[in-house]
Amino acid sequence: EGNVMVDAPRFSNSLADQVERLGGVGMFLMTHSDHTFELDLWSKRFPHAKQCIHHDDQLGETMDARYVLRGNGPWRPDADL
């Protein structure tokens, strides 16, 4: 349940509050490791959100990603998308 956040933006409480009002985050979809800078802060705010990233970009805070994409796709990481 919740929205898909593509590439976590810089975290702020006011932005997180707005995202929460819009239904929160159900999945973080990271397109590249450069876009995971503040994923840990977003994950603390939305702890039940799944993380999805390509295997070649998986490092640091995305090592626990629930969905790790491999190969060239296409992929279907979650049937609810």
Tab-separated table of C-alpha atoms in Angstrom:
chain	number	residue	atom	x	y	z
A	1	GLU	CA	0.000	0.000	0.000
A	2	GLY	CA	1.246	3.505	-0.743
A	3	ASN	CA	2.891	5.281	-3.637
A	4	VAL	CA	6.058	4.490	-5.553
A	5	MET	CA	8.853	6.981	-4.910
A	6	VAL	CA	11.329	6.970	-7.789
A	7	ASP	CA	14.791	8.120	-6.695
A	8	ALA	CA	14.596	9.459	-3.162
A	9	PRO	CA	14.844	13.275	-3.076
A	10	ARG	CA	16.632	15.195	-0.338
A	11	PHE	CA	14.749	14.432	2.870
A	12	SER	CA	12.881	17.084	4.815
A	13	ASN	CA	10.139	16.651	7.380
A	14	SER	CA	7.833	19.017	5.500
A	15	LEU	CA	8.229	17.046	2.256
A	16	ALA	CA	7.762	13.750	4.114
A	17	ASP	CA	4.579	15.159	5.695
A	18	GLN	CA	3.261	16.027	2.222
A	19	VAL	CA	4.107	12.562	0.923
A	20	GLU	CA	2.337	11.050	3.940
A	21	ARG	CA	-0.797	13.086	3.186
A	22	LEU	CA	-0.728	11.723	-0.375
A	23	GLY	CA	-0.749	8.135	0.887
A	24	GLY	CA	2.837	7.541	1.961
A	25	VAL	CA	5.400	5.343	0.248
A	26	GLY	CA	4.864	1.672	-0.525
A	27	MET	CA	7.989	1.211	-2.632
A	28	PHE	CA	11.236	3.036	-3.245
A	29	LEU	CA	12.378	2.469	-6.832
A	30	MET	CA	15.994	3.520	-7.256
A	31	THR	CA	17.239	3.967	-10.820
A	32	HIS	CA	20.914	4.346	-9.858
A	33	SER	CA	23.041	4.254	-6.712
A	34	ASP	CA	23.600	8.025	-7.027
A	35	HIS	CA	19.915	8.496	-6.198
A	36	THR	CA	20.054	6.726	-2.829
A	37	PHE	CA	21.760	9.560	-0.939
A	38	GLU	CA	19.071	9.954	1.746
A	39	LEU	CA	17.191	6.698	1.300
A	40	ASP	CA	17.975	5.754	4.902
A	41	LEU	CA	16.071	8.831	6.177
A	42	TRP	CA	13.097	8.108	3.933
A	43	SER	CA	13.132	4.450	5.010
A	44	LYS	CA	12.998	5.457	8.662
A	45	ARG	CA	9.933	7.593	7.932
A	46	PHE	CA	8.264	4.854	5.844
A	47	PRO	CA	9.704	1.649	7.359
A	48	HIS	CA	7.280	-0.724	5.621
A	49	ALA	CA	8.122	0.514	2.122
A	50	LYS	CA	9.877	-2.013	-0.102
A	51	GLN	CA	13.160	-1.079	-1.766
A	52	CYS	CA	13.860	-1.942	-5.384
A	53	ILE	CA	17.157	-1.418	-7.215
A	54	HIS	CA	19.193	-3.092	-9.935
A	55	HIS	CA	21.874	-5.499	-8.705
A	56	ASP	CA	24.656	-3.478	-10.382
A	57	ASP	CA	23.658	-0.396	-8.361
A	58	GLN	CA	23.106	-2.122	-5.026
A	59	LEU	CA	25.403	-0.758	-2.338
A	60	GLY	CA	25.320	0.885	1.073
A	61	GLU	CA	21.805	1.521	2.334
A	62	THR	CA	20.252	-0.477	-0.520
A	63	MET	CA	21.977	-3.741	0.441
A	64	ASP	CA	18.756	-4.796	2.177
A	65	ALA	CA	16.585	-4.090	-0.856
A	66	ARG	CA	13.667	-6.498	-1.059
A	67	TYR	CA	13.572	-6.451	-4.845
A	68	VAL	CA	16.901	-6.716	-6.620
A	69	LEU	CA	16.599	-6.503	-10.385
A	70	ARG	CA	19.058	-8.470	-12.516
A	71	GLY	CA	19.781	-8.482	-16.225
A	72	ASN	CA	18.217	-6.169	-18.790
A	73	GLY	CA	14.532	-6.533	-17.927
A	74	PRO	CA	11.716	-5.981	-18.393
A	75	TRP	CA	10.851	-6.513	-14.751
A	76	ARG	CA	7.710	-6.714	-12.685
A	77	PRO	CA	8.933	-6.150	-9.086
A	78	ASP	CA	5.478	-6.026	-7.549
A	79	ALA	CA	2.175	-7.334	-8.883
A	80	ASP	CA	0.416	-4.269	-7.464
A	81	LEU	CA	2.239	-1.838	-9.757
